[in-house]
Amino acid sequence: MPEIALFQAAHGRTGDKGNRSNISVIAYDDRLWETLVQQVTEERVATYFKSRNPSNVKRYLLPNLHAMNFVIDDVLDGGVNSSLNLDSHGKALSFDLLQMTITVEQPLLPYCKGLEKL
C-alpha cells in the first residue's frame, strides 16, 4: 500500500486550554474515514509527540463528521501564560501531526490531495 502524509488525506485545526492542546483531524472524503480511524490512533499520536512528553492522549471520534479530535495533555510547556515558546498556543501542532504518514489502499488514492505529481 502507498504511504502518504496525513495532510494528503485530511486537514486539521488546533486549539488550546491551559497546558492542553486539542487537534482535530477531518477526512477530505468520507471514504478515507476508516483508514484514518485505524491508523491515527491515540498510541500513534502519543508516540509522534513523544518529544513534547504528553502525559495523556485521548481520541474522540465524530463519525458523522468523518472527524476525530485529540486532546493532548501537558504539551504546551505550561500554556500560553507561562510558556516561553514562540508558538505558546500550539497552533502549529496540527500541521506537525499532519506530517505523520499513513498507508492508503490504492483504490482510495483518488480521494487524497496533492498526489497528482507522484
Coordinates of N, CA and C in Angstrom, one line a residue, residues 35-45 102:
T35 N -9.8 4.4 7.2 CA -8.4 4.3 7.2 C -7.8 5.2 8.3
L36 N -8.4 6.4 8.4 CA -7.9 7.3 9.5 C -8.2 6.7 10.9
V37 N -9.4 6.2 11.1 CA -9.7 5.6 12.4 C -8.7 4.5 12.7
Q38 N -8.4 3.6 11.8 CA -7.5 2.5 12.0 C -6.0 3.0 12.3
Q39 N -5.6 4.0 11.6 CA -4.2 4.4 11.7 C -3.8 5.6 12.5
V40 N -4.7 6.5 12.7 CA -4.4 7.7 13.5 C -5.0 7.5 14.9
T41 N -4.3 6.7 15.7 CA -4.7 6.3 17.0 C -4.1 7.1 18.1
E42 N -4.6 6.9 19.3 CA -4.1 7.6 20.5 C -2.6 7.2 20.7
E43 N -2.3 5.9 20.5 CA -0.9 5.4 20.7 C 0.0 6.0 19.7
R44 N -0.4 6.1 18.4 CA 0.5 6.7 17.4 C 0.7 8.2 17.6
V45 N -0.4 8.9 18.0 CA -0.2 10.3 18.2 C 0.7 10.6 19.5
I102 N 0.7 7.8 6.8 CA -0.3 6.7 6.8 C -0.2 5.9 5.5

